[in-house]
mmCIF file of N, CA and C in Angstrom:
data_model
loop_
_atom_site.group_PDB
_atom_site.id
_atom_site.type_symbol
_atom_site.label_atom_id
_atom_site.label_comp_id
_atom_site.label_asym_id
_atom_site.label_seq_id
_atom_site.Cartn_x
_atom_site.Cartn_y
_atom_site.Cartn_z
ATOM 1 N N MET A 7 -72.485 11.010 -28.370
ATOM 2 C CA MET A 7 -72.999 11.615 -27.150
ATOM 3 C C MET A 7 -72.851 10.672 -25.955
ATOM 4 N N GLN A 8 -73.182 9.380 -26.156
ATOM 5 C CA GLN A 8 -73.066 8.413 -25.070
ATOM 6 C C GLN A 8 -71.628 8.301 -24.586
ATOM 7 N N ILE A 9 -70.695 8.317 -25.537
ATOM 8 C CA ILE A 9 -69.282 8.201 -25.168
ATOM 9 C C ILE A 9 -68.858 9.399 -24.344
ATOM 10 N N THR A 10 -69.280 10.589 -24.748
ATOM 11 C CA THR A 10 -68.921 11.813 -24.027
ATOM 12 C C THR A 10 -69.485 11.792 -22.615
ATOM 13 N N VAL A 11 -70.737 11.426 -22.478
ATOM 14 C CA VAL A 11 -71.365 11.341 -21.154
ATOM 15 C C VAL A 11 -70.668 10.278 -20.313
ATOM 16 N N GLY A 12 -70.404 9.125 -20.911
ATOM 17 C CA GLY A 12 -69.711 8.053 -20.205
ATOM 18 C C GLY A 12 -68.341 8.490 -19.729
ATOM 19 N N LYS A 13 -67.579 9.159 -20.595
ATOM 20 C CA LYS A 13 -66.246 9.637 -20.211
ATOM 21 C C LYS A 13 -66.331 10.658 -19.087
ATOM 22 N N LEU A 14 -67.279 11.561 -19.177
ATOM 23 C CA LEU A 14 -67.445 12.572 -18.129
ATOM 24 C C LEU A 14 -67.754 11.909 -16.787
ATOM 25 N N ILE A 15 -68.632 10.924 -16.796
ATOM 26 C CA ILE A 15 -68.965 10.200 -15.567
ATOM 27 C C ILE A 15 -67.733 9.497 -15.006
ATOM 28 N N VAL A 16 -66.954 8.851 -15.864
ATOM 29 C CA VAL A 16 -65.757 8.140 -15.413
ATOM 30 C C VAL A 16 -64.720 9.118 -14.884
ATOM 31 N N ILE A 17 -64.578 10.269 -15.514
ATOM 32 C CA ILE A 17 -63.634 11.288 -15.029
ATOM 33 C C ILE A 17 -64.032 11.759 -13.633
ATOM 34 N N VAL A 18 -65.301 12.038 -13.431
ATOM 35 C CA VAL A 18 -65.781 12.455 -12.106
ATOM 36 C C VAL A 18 -65.548 11.338 -11.093
ATOM 37 N N PHE A 19 -65.810 10.106 -11.485
ATOM 38 C CA PHE A 19 -65.583 8.957 -10.610
ATOM 39 C C PHE A 19 -64.100 8.829 -10.262
ATOM 40 N N ALA A 20 -63.236 8.991 -11.240
ATOM 41 C CA ALA A 20 -61.790 8.886 -11.003
ATOM 42 C C ALA A 20 -61.315 9.973 -10.037
ATOM 43 N N VAL A 21 -61.797 11.185 -10.211
ATOM 44 C CA VAL A 21 -61.431 12.279 -9.303
ATOM 45 C C VAL A 21 -61.944 11.973 -7.896
ATOM 46 N N PHE A 22 -63.139 11.402 -7.793
ATOM 47 C CA PHE A 22 -63.681 10.996 -6.494
ATOM 48 C C PHE A 22 -62.785 9.942 -5.842
ATOM 49 N N ILE A 23 -62.361 8.952 -6.598
ATOM 50 C CA ILE A 23 -61.495 7.888 -6.070
ATOM 51 C C ILE A 23 -60.169 8.488 -5.583
ATOM 52 N N ILE A 24 -59.626 9.421 -6.316
ATOM 53 C CA ILE A 24 -58.389 10.088 -5.896
ATOM 54 C C ILE A 24 -58.636 10.889 -4.621
ATOM 55 N N ALA A 25 -59.767 11.581 -4.538
ATOM 56 C CA ALA A 25 -60.112 12.338 -3.324
ATOM 57 C C ALA A 25 -60.256 11.402 -2.126
ATOM 58 N N VAL A 26 -60.831 10.234 -2.340
ATOM 59 C CA VAL A 26 -60.935 9.235 -1.269
ATOM 60 C C VAL A 26 -59.530 8.823 -0.819
ATOM 61 N N GLY A 27 -58.615 8.705 -1.759
ATOM 62 C CA GLY A 27 -57.232 8.392 -1.415
ATOM 63 C C GLY A 27 -56.633 9.448 -0.502
ATOM 64 N N PHE A 28 -56.904 10.721 -0.790
ATOM 65 C CA PHE A 28 -56.415 11.792 0.089
ATOM 66 C C PHE A 28 -57.062 11.706 1.471
ATOM 67 N N LEU A 29 -58.349 11.402 1.503
ATOM 68 C CA LEU A 29 -59.028 11.222 2.790
ATOM 69 C C LEU A 29 -58.370 10.086 3.578
ATOM 70 N N MET A 30 -58.106 8.989 2.907
ATOM 71 C CA MET A 30 -57.470 7.846 3.561
ATOM 72 C C MET A 30 -56.079 8.202 4.084
ATOM 73 N N LEU A 31 -55.353 8.987 3.325
ATOM 74 C CA LEU A 31 -53.991 9.353 3.696
ATOM 75 C C LEU A 31 -53.959 10.376 4.827
ATOM 76 N N LEU A 32 -54.824 11.378 4.730
ATOM 77 C CA LEU A 32 -54.772 12.500 5.664
ATOM 78 C C LEU A 32 -55.690 12.350 6.874
ATOM 79 N N ARG A 33 -56.806 11.656 6.703
ATOM 80 C CA ARG A 33 -57.782 11.495 7.789
ATOM 81 C C ARG A 33 -58.265 10.050 7.862
ATOM 82 N N PRO A 34 -57.374 9.117 8.174
ATOM 83 C CA PRO A 34 -57.762 7.698 8.148
ATOM 84 C C PRO A 34 -58.889 7.347 9.107
ATOM 85 N N GLU A 35 -58.975 8.023 10.247
ATOM 86 C CA GLU A 35 -60.077 7.740 11.185
ATOM 87 C C GLU A 35 -61.420 8.154 10.583
ATOM 88 N N LYS A 36 -61.431 9.263 9.843
ATOM 89 C CA LYS A 36 -62.665 9.704 9.179
ATOM 90 C C LYS A 36 -63.072 8.694 8.099
ATOM 91 N N ALA A 37 -62.090 8.210 7.351
ATOM 92 C CA ALA A 37 -62.373 7.201 6.321
ATOM 93 C C ALA A 37 -62.942 5.940 6.964
ATOM 94 N N ARG A 38 -62.380 5.557 8.087
ATOM 95 C CA ARG A 38 -62.849 4.373 8.814
ATOM 96 C C ARG A 38 -64.272 4.580 9.337
ATOM 97 N N GLU A 39 -64.549 5.779 9.823
ATOM 98 C CA GLU A 39 -65.894 6.120 10.316
ATOM 99 C C GLU A 39 -66.925 6.030 9.188
ATOM 100 N N ILE A 40 -66.556 6.518 8.015
ATOM 101 C CA ILE A 40 -67.451 6.452 6.858
ATOM 102 C C ILE A 40 -67.685 4.994 6.459
ATOM 103 N N LEU A 41 -66.623 4.199 6.468
ATOM 104 C CA LEU A 41 -66.752 2.774 6.135
ATOM 105 C C LEU A 41 -67.697 2.063 7.095
ATOM 106 N N ARG A 42 -67.614 2.398 8.364
ATOM 107 C CA ARG A 42 -68.498 1.768 9.362
ATOM 108 C C ARG A 42 -69.980 2.031 9.085
ATOM 109 N N LYS A 43 -70.275 3.120 8.402
ATOM 110 C CA LYS A 43 -71.674 3.482 8.144
ATOM 111 C C LYS A 43 -72.271 2.749 6.947
ATOM 112 N N ALA A 44 -71.441 2.115 6.130
ATOM 113 C CA ALA A 44 -71.954 1.435 4.928
ATOM 114 C C ALA A 44 -73.022 0.414 5.319
ATOM 115 N N GLY A 45 -74.167 0.526 4.705
ATOM 116 C CA GLY A 45 -75.257 -0.409 4.963
ATOM 117 C C GLY A 45 -75.958 -0.220 6.296
ATOM 118 N N SER A 46 -75.631 0.844 7.023
ATOM 119 C CA SER A 46 -76.169 1.001 8.379
ATOM 120 C C SER A 46 -77.648 1.377 8.428
ATOM 121 N N THR A 47 -78.124 2.106 7.448
ATOM 122 C CA THR A 47 -79.547 2.460 7.384
ATOM 123 C C THR A 47 -80.039 2.167 5.962
ATOM 124 N N PRO A 48 -81.337 2.022 5.778
ATOM 125 C CA PRO A 48 -81.833 1.798 4.412
ATOM 126 C C PRO A 48 -81.425 2.930 3.459
ATOM 127 N N LEU A 49 -81.492 4.175 3.907
ATOM 128 C CA LEU A 49 -81.135 5.303 3.043
ATOM 129 C C LEU A 49 -79.668 5.233 2.630
ATOM 130 N N ILE A 50 -78.770 4.998 3.586
ATOM 131 C CA ILE A 50 -77.343 4.905 3.269
ATOM 132 C C ILE A 50 -77.087 3.695 2.380
ATOM 133 N N ASN A 51 -77.641 2.565 2.716
ATOM 134 C CA ASN A 51 -77.404 1.333 1.957
ATOM 135 C C ASN A 51 -77.853 1.473 0.504
ATOM 136 N N TYR A 52 -79.116 1.782 0.302
ATOM 137 C CA TYR A 52 -79.632 1.828 -1.064
ATOM 138 C C TYR A 52 -79.169 3.071 -1.810
ATOM 139 N N GLY A 53 -78.928 4.149 -1.089
ATOM 140 C CA GLY A 53 -78.369 5.346 -1.723
ATOM 141 C C GLY A 53 -76.970 5.082 -2.251
ATOM 142 N N GLU A 54 -76.143 4.483 -1.413
ATOM 143 C CA GLU A 54 -74.769 4.145 -1.806
ATOM 144 C C GLU A 54 -74.764 3.194 -3.001
ATOM 145 N N LEU A 55 -75.576 2.166 -2.940
ATOM 146 C CA LEU A 55 -75.583 1.168 -4.008
ATOM 147 C C LEU A 55 -76.156 1.732 -5.303
ATOM 148 N N THR A 56 -77.130 2.612 -5.193
ATOM 149 C CA THR A 56 -77.685 3.250 -6.388
ATOM 150 C C THR A 56 -76.658 4.192 -7.008
ATOM 151 N N LEU A 57 -75.961 4.950 -6.182
ATOM 152 C CA LEU A 57 -74.927 5.854 -6.695
ATOM 153 C C LEU A 57 -73.789 5.083 -7.368
ATOM 154 N N ARG A 58 -73.498 3.888 -6.891
ATOM 155 C CA ARG A 58 -72.464 3.046 -7.512
ATOM 156 C C ARG A 58 -72.827 2.660 -8.935
ATOM 157 N N LEU A 59 -74.117 2.628 -9.233
ATOM 158 C CA LEU A 59 -74.545 2.255 -10.580
ATOM 159 C C LEU A 59 -74.186 3.322 -11.612
ATOM 160 N N ILE A 60 -74.091 4.577 -11.194
ATOM 161 C CA ILE A 60 -73.804 5.660 -12.138
ATOM 162 C C ILE A 60 -72.418 5.506 -12.773
ATOM 163 N N PRO A 61 -71.330 5.381 -11.976
ATOM 164 C CA PRO A 61 -70.040 5.175 -12.641
ATOM 165 C C PRO A 61 -69.952 3.834 -13.379
ATOM 166 N N ALA A 62 -70.677 2.842 -12.895
ATOM 167 C CA ALA A 62 -70.676 1.551 -13.593
ATOM 168 C C ALA A 62 -71.240 1.707 -15.002
ATOM 169 N N ILE A 63 -72.328 2.422 -15.119
ATOM 170 C CA ILE A 63 -72.922 2.669 -16.437
ATOM 171 C C ILE A 63 -71.985 3.529 -17.293
ATOM 172 N N GLY A 64 -71.355 4.526 -16.655
ATOM 173 C CA GLY A 64 -70.387 5.350 -17.373
ATOM 174 C C GLY A 64 -69.245 4.524 -17.940
ATOM 175 N N LEU A 65 -68.743 3.574 -17.157
ATOM 176 C CA LEU A 65 -67.668 2.701 -17.628
ATOM 177 C C LEU A 65 -68.104 1.898 -18.848
ATOM 178 N N ILE A 66 -69.319 1.399 -18.817
ATOM 179 C CA ILE A 66 -69.828 0.596 -19.932
ATOM 180 C C ILE A 66 -70.044 1.467 -21.169
ATOM 181 N N LEU A 67 -70.588 2.678 -20.965
ATOM 182 C CA LEU A 67 -70.863 3.568 -22.097
ATOM 183 C C LEU A 67 -69.610 3.969 -22.861
ATOM 184 N N CYS A 68 -68.516 4.191 -22.139
ATOM 185 C CA CYS A 68 -67.314 4.679 -22.821
ATOM 186 C C CYS A 68 -66.253 3.604 -23.010
ATOM 187 N N ALA A 69 -66.533 2.383 -22.602
ATOM 188 C CA ALA A 69 -65.519 1.327 -22.654
ATOM 189 C C ALA A 69 -64.922 1.161 -24.048
ATOM 190 N N HIS A 70 -65.768 1.061 -25.063
ATOM 191 C CA HIS A 70 -65.250 0.773 -26.410
ATOM 192 C C HIS A 70 -64.402 1.912 -26.978
ATOM 193 N N ALA A 71 -64.499 3.102 -26.409
ATOM 194 C CA ALA A 71 -63.701 4.240 -26.865
ATOM 195 C C ALA A 71 -62.507 4.492 -25.937
ATOM 196 N N SER A 72 -62.240 3.578 -25.036
ATOM 197 C CA SER A 72 -61.154 3.758 -24.072
ATOM 198 C C SER A 72 -59.910 2.989 -24.517
ATOM 199 N N LYS A 73 -58.852 3.159 -23.755
ATOM 200 C CA LYS A 73 -57.607 2.431 -24.030
ATOM 201 C C LYS A 73 -57.684 0.972 -23.591
ATOM 202 N N PHE A 74 -58.635 0.647 -22.721
ATOM 203 C CA PHE A 74 -58.791 -0.712 -22.195
ATOM 204 C C PHE A 74 -60.271 -1.119 -22.245
ATOM 205 N N PRO A 75 -60.813 -1.299 -23.438
ATOM 206 C CA PRO A 75 -62.267 -1.514 -23.567
ATOM 207 C C PRO A 75 -62.802 -2.726 -22.822
ATOM 208 N N GLN A 76 -62.113 -3.845 -22.899
ATOM 209 C CA GLN A 76 -62.630 -5.047 -22.242
ATOM 210 C C GLN A 76 -62.598 -4.896 -20.723
ATOM 211 N N PHE A 77 -61.514 -4.323 -20.215
ATOM 212 C CA PHE A 77 -61.399 -4.170 -18.768
ATOM 213 C C PHE A 77 -62.459 -3.214 -18.231
ATOM 214 N N LEU A 78 -62.639 -2.058 -18.883
ATOM 215 C CA LEU A 78 -63.623 -1.091 -18.399
ATOM 216 C C LEU A 78 -65.039 -1.651 -18.472
ATOM 217 N N ALA A 79 -65.357 -2.356 -19.536
ATOM 218 C CA ALA A 79 -66.690 -2.967 -19.652
ATOM 219 C C ALA A 79 -66.887 -4.016 -18.557
ATOM 220 N N LEU A 80 -65.884 -4.861 -18.350
ATOM 221 C CA LEU A 80 -65.968 -5.882 -17.309
ATOM 222 C C LEU A 80 -66.125 -5.250 -15.935
ATOM 223 N N LEU A 81 -65.339 -4.212 -15.658
ATOM 224 C CA LEU A 81 -65.439 -3.513 -14.381
ATOM 225 C C LEU A 81 -66.831 -2.916 -14.189
ATOM 226 N N GLY A 82 -67.371 -2.287 -15.235
ATOM 227 C CA GLY A 82 -68.718 -1.715 -15.154
ATOM 228 C C GLY A 82 -69.770 -2.762 -14.853
ATOM 229 N N TRP A 83 -69.717 -3.883 -15.574
ATOM 230 C CA TRP A 83 -70.693 -4.953 -15.340
ATOM 231 C C TRP A 83 -70.512 -5.583 -13.966
ATOM 232 N N PHE A 84 -69.254 -5.703 -13.510
ATOM 233 C CA PHE A 84 -68.990 -6.234 -12.175
ATOM 234 C C PHE A 84 -69.602 -5.324 -11.112
ATOM 235 N N MET A 85 -69.433 -4.009 -11.280
ATOM 236 C CA MET A 85 -70.005 -3.061 -10.318
ATOM 237 C C MET A 85 -71.526 -3.126 -10.311
ATOM 238 N N ILE A 86 -72.129 -3.269 -11.479
ATOM 239 C CA ILE A 86 -73.588 -3.395 -11.548
ATOM 240 C C ILE A 86 -74.038 -4.679 -10.858
ATOM 241 N N GLY A 87 -73.380 -5.783 -11.171
ATOM 242 C CA GLY A 87 -73.756 -7.066 -10.580
ATOM 243 C C GLY A 87 -73.626 -7.073 -9.065
ATOM 244 N N THR A 88 -72.506 -6.559 -8.562
ATOM 245 C CA THR A 88 -72.314 -6.557 -7.111
ATOM 246 C C THR A 88 -73.274 -5.587 -6.428
ATOM 247 N N SER A 89 -73.575 -4.482 -7.070
ATOM 248 C CA SER A 89 -74.537 -3.532 -6.488
ATOM 249 C C SER A 89 -75.921 -4.172 -6.386
ATOM 250 N N LEU A 90 -76.348 -4.817 -7.458
ATOM 251 C CA LEU A 90 -77.662 -5.459 -7.448
ATOM 252 C C LEU A 90 -77.707 -6.601 -6.439
ATOM 253 N N LEU A 91 -76.623 -7.359 -6.351
ATOM 254 C CA LEU A 91 -76.569 -8.447 -5.371
ATOM 255 C C LEU A 91 -76.696 -7.896 -3.949
ATOM 256 N N LEU A 92 -75.963 -6.831 -3.658
ATOM 257 C CA LEU A 92 -76.043 -6.239 -2.323
ATOM 258 C C LEU A 92 -77.417 -5.644 -2.041
ATOM 259 N N MET A 93 -78.112 -5.191 -3.088
ATOM 260 C CA MET A 93 -79.470 -4.680 -2.895
ATOM 261 C C MET A 93 -80.441 -5.811 -2.547
ATOM 262 N N LEU A 94 -80.162 -7.001 -3.056
ATOM 263 C CA LEU A 94 -81.046 -8.134 -2.810
ATOM 264 C C LEU A 94 -80.788 -8.801 -1.461
ATOM 265 N N LEU A 95 -79.554 -8.714 -0.969
ATOM 266 C CA LEU A 95 -79.225 -9.313 0.325
ATOM 267 C C LEU A 95 -79.789 -8.470 1.463
ATOM 268 N N PRO A 96 -80.045 -9.074 2.591
ATOM 269 C CA PRO A 96 -80.467 -8.267 3.747
ATOM 270 C C PRO A 96 -79.387 -7.228 4.081
ATOM 271 N N ARG A 97 -79.831 -6.041 4.362
ATOM 272 C CA ARG A 97 -78.938 -4.920 4.640
ATOM 273 C C ARG A 97 -77.953 -5.233 5.755
ATOM 274 N N LYS A 98 -78.361 -6.040 6.723
ATOM 275 C CA LYS A 98 -77.492 -6.334 7.864
ATOM 276 C C LYS A 98 -76.206 -7.039 7.438
ATOM 277 N N PHE A 99 -76.232 -7.808 6.341
ATOM 278 C CA PHE A 99 -75.013 -8.468 5.857
ATOM 279 C C PHE A 99 -74.010 -7.433 5.341
ATOM 280 N N HIS A 100 -74.502 -6.474 4.595
ATOM 281 C CA HIS A 100 -73.644 -5.408 4.069
ATOM 282 C C HIS A 100 -73.038 -4.607 5.219
ATOM 283 N N HIS A 101 -73.857 -4.271 6.181
ATOM 284 C CA HIS A 101 -73.372 -3.492 7.328
ATOM 285 C C HIS A 101 -72.375 -4.305 8.157
ATOM 286 N N ALA A 102 -72.652 -5.580 8.375
ATOM 287 C CA ALA A 102 -71.730 -6.429 9.144
ATOM 288 C C ALA A 102 -70.378 -6.531 8.440
ATOM 289 N N TYR A 103 -70.386 -6.636 7.112
ATOM 290 C CA TYR A 103 -69.138 -6.691 6.353
ATOM 291 C C TYR A 103 -68.367 -5.382 6.491
ATOM 292 N N ALA A 104 -69.080 -4.275 6.434
ATOM 293 C CA ALA A 104 -68.432 -2.967 6.587
ATOM 294 C C ALA A 104 -67.807 -2.826 7.971
ATOM 295 N N LEU A 105 -68.523 -3.257 8.995
ATOM 296 C CA LEU A 105 -67.987 -3.183 10.362
ATOM 297 C C LEU A 105 -66.766 -4.088 10.524
ATOM 298 N N GLN A 106 -66.833 -5.276 9.945
ATOM 299 C CA GLN A 106 -65.694 -6.194 10.022
ATOM 300 C C GLN A 106 -64.478 -5.593 9.301
ATOM 301 N N SER A 107 -64.704 -5.017 8.140
ATOM 302 C CA SER A 107 -63.614 -4.396 7.386
ATOM 303 C C SER A 107 -63.019 -3.218 8.149
ATOM 304 N N ALA A 108 -63.872 -2.397 8.744
ATOM 305 C CA ALA A 108 -63.396 -1.255 9.523
ATOM 306 C C ALA A 108 -62.587 -1.719 10.729
ATOM 307 N N GLY A 109 -62.937 -2.875 11.279
ATOM 308 C CA GLY A 109 -62.182 -3.422 12.399
ATOM 309 C C GLY A 109 -60.786 -3.875 11.990
ATOM 310 N N ILE A 110 -60.668 -4.401 10.791
ATOM 311 C CA ILE A 110 -59.383 -4.872 10.277
ATOM 312 C C ILE A 110 -58.508 -3.701 9.830
ATOM 313 N N LEU A 111 -59.142 -2.699 9.235
ATOM 314 C CA LEU A 111 -58.399 -1.576 8.663
ATOM 315 C C LEU A 111 -58.142 -0.500 9.712
ATOM 316 N N ASN A 112 -57.059 -0.635 10.433
ATOM 317 C CA ASN A 112 -56.676 0.401 11.391
ATOM 318 C C ASN A 112 -56.102 1.597 10.608
ATOM 319 N N PRO A 113 -55.887 2.738 11.263
ATOM 320 C CA PRO A 113 -55.400 3.919 10.537
ATOM 321 C C PRO A 113 -54.111 3.680 9.736
ATOM 322 N N PHE A 114 -53.189 2.898 10.269
ATOM 323 C CA PHE A 114 -51.951 2.614 9.531
ATOM 324 C C PHE A 114 -52.255 1.884 8.225
ATOM 325 N N ARG A 115 -53.119 0.879 8.292
ATOM 326 C CA ARG A 115 -53.474 0.112 7.092
ATOM 327 C C ARG A 115 -54.241 0.953 6.091
ATOM 328 N N ILE A 116 -55.116 1.813 6.585
ATOM 329 C CA ILE A 116 -55.864 2.699 5.676
ATOM 330 C C ILE A 116 -54.894 3.615 4.943
ATOM 331 N N ARG A 117 -53.949 4.201 5.667
ATOM 332 C CA ARG A 117 -52.935 5.054 5.026
ATOM 333 C C ARG A 117 -52.112 4.262 4.011
ATOM 334 N N ALA A 118 -51.772 3.030 4.360
ATOM 335 C CA ALA A 118 -50.976 2.196 3.460
ATOM 336 C C ALA A 118 -51.728 1.875 2.169
ATOM 337 N N LEU A 119 -53.056 1.827 2.236
ATOM 338 C CA LEU A 119 -53.870 1.528 1.053
ATOM 339 C C LEU A 119 -54.172 2.766 0.195
ATOM 340 N N ALA A 120 -53.939 3.947 0.731
ATOM 341 C CA ALA A 120 -54.251 5.185 0.008
ATOM 342 C C ALA A 120 -53.605 5.246 -1.377
ATOM 343 N N PRO A 121 -52.342 4.840 -1.542
ATOM 344 C CA PRO A 121 -51.760 4.894 -2.889
ATOM 345 C C PRO A 121 -52.523 4.069 -3.925
ATOM 346 N N LEU A 122 -53.205 3.020 -3.488
ATOM 347 C CA LEU A 122 -53.999 2.237 -4.437
ATOM 348 C C LEU A 122 -55.145 3.070 -5.013
ATOM 349 N N SER A 123 -55.711 3.955 -4.206
ATOM 350 C CA SER A 123 -56.761 4.848 -4.712
ATOM 351 C C SER A 123 -56.184 5.817 -5.739
ATOM 352 N N PHE A 124 -54.996 6.332 -5.461
ATOM 353 C CA PHE A 124 -54.355 7.245 -6.419
ATOM 354 C C PHE A 124 -54.059 6.518 -7.731
ATOM 355 N N ILE A 125 -53.554 5.307 -7.622
ATOM 356 C CA ILE A 125 -53.208 4.525 -8.812
ATOM 357 C C ILE A 125 -54.466 4.183 -9.614
ATOM 358 N N PHE A 126 -55.511 3.713 -8.923
ATOM 359 C CA PHE A 126 -56.735 3.329 -9.625
ATOM 360 C C PHE A 126 -57.407 4.544 -10.270
ATOM 361 N N GLY A 127 -57.511 5.647 -9.525
ATOM 362 C CA GLY A 127 -58.096 6.859 -10.093
ATOM 363 C C GLY A 127 -57.289 7.358 -11.288
ATOM 364 N N GLY A 128 -55.967 7.341 -11.159
ATOM 365 C CA GLY A 128 -55.104 7.753 -12.270
ATOM 366 C C GLY A 128 -55.250 6.836 -13.468
ATOM 367 N N PHE A 129 -55.362 5.538 -13.215
ATOM 368 C CA PHE A 129 -55.566 4.578 -14.296
ATOM 369 C C PHE A 129 -56.862 4.873 -15.048
ATOM 370 N N LEU A 130 -57.933 5.142 -14.315
ATOM 371 C CA LEU A 130 -59.216 5.447 -14.972
ATOM 372 C C LEU A 130 -59.111 6.704 -15.828
ATOM 373 N N LEU A 131 -58.432 7.724 -15.290
ATOM 374 C CA LEU A 131 -58.244 8.948 -16.087
ATOM 375 C C LEU A 131 -57.447 8.641 -17.365
ATOM 376 N N TYR A 132 -56.364 7.909 -17.208
ATOM 377 C CA TYR A 132 -55.547 7.545 -18.365
ATOM 378 C C TYR A 132 -56.367 6.745 -19.376
ATOM 379 N N ALA A 133 -57.191 5.842 -18.897
ATOM 380 C CA ALA A 133 -57.948 4.959 -19.787
ATOM 381 C C ALA A 133 -58.957 5.715 -20.641
ATOM 382 N N VAL A 134 -59.519 6.800 -20.128
ATOM 383 C CA VAL A 134 -60.580 7.485 -20.881
ATOM 384 C C VAL A 134 -60.138 8.808 -21.521
ATOM 385 N N LEU A 135 -58.972 9.308 -21.127
ATOM 386 C CA LEU A 135 -58.520 10.582 -21.723
ATOM 387 C C LEU A 135 -57.546 10.364 -22.868
#
């Protein structure tokens, strides 16, 4: 049961990552606007970080039944660790990093990075299916 739930969570996460890739490719300014909001309010900051824990747990639950067990487990634990670290840091640091990243990532660069979302999402699907 845990493996099935974990796989389902990872599949939903992978589809989300692919959808983000389409957003980056087709609406890079919208993607940049969303990035600028990361950490901007307590609700957005802690909501985002809490939601990140769900796919992280899914990765850990199904890792041993995947094609890349060590990588998926490591990725899940990394996501949990970074989420918890960001929850402990003052929110302004997270928001400042998001604003700095949005400043660097102009629409051309966001579009150029979109294939990485497709590749990563596809990799996750391949790993668990």
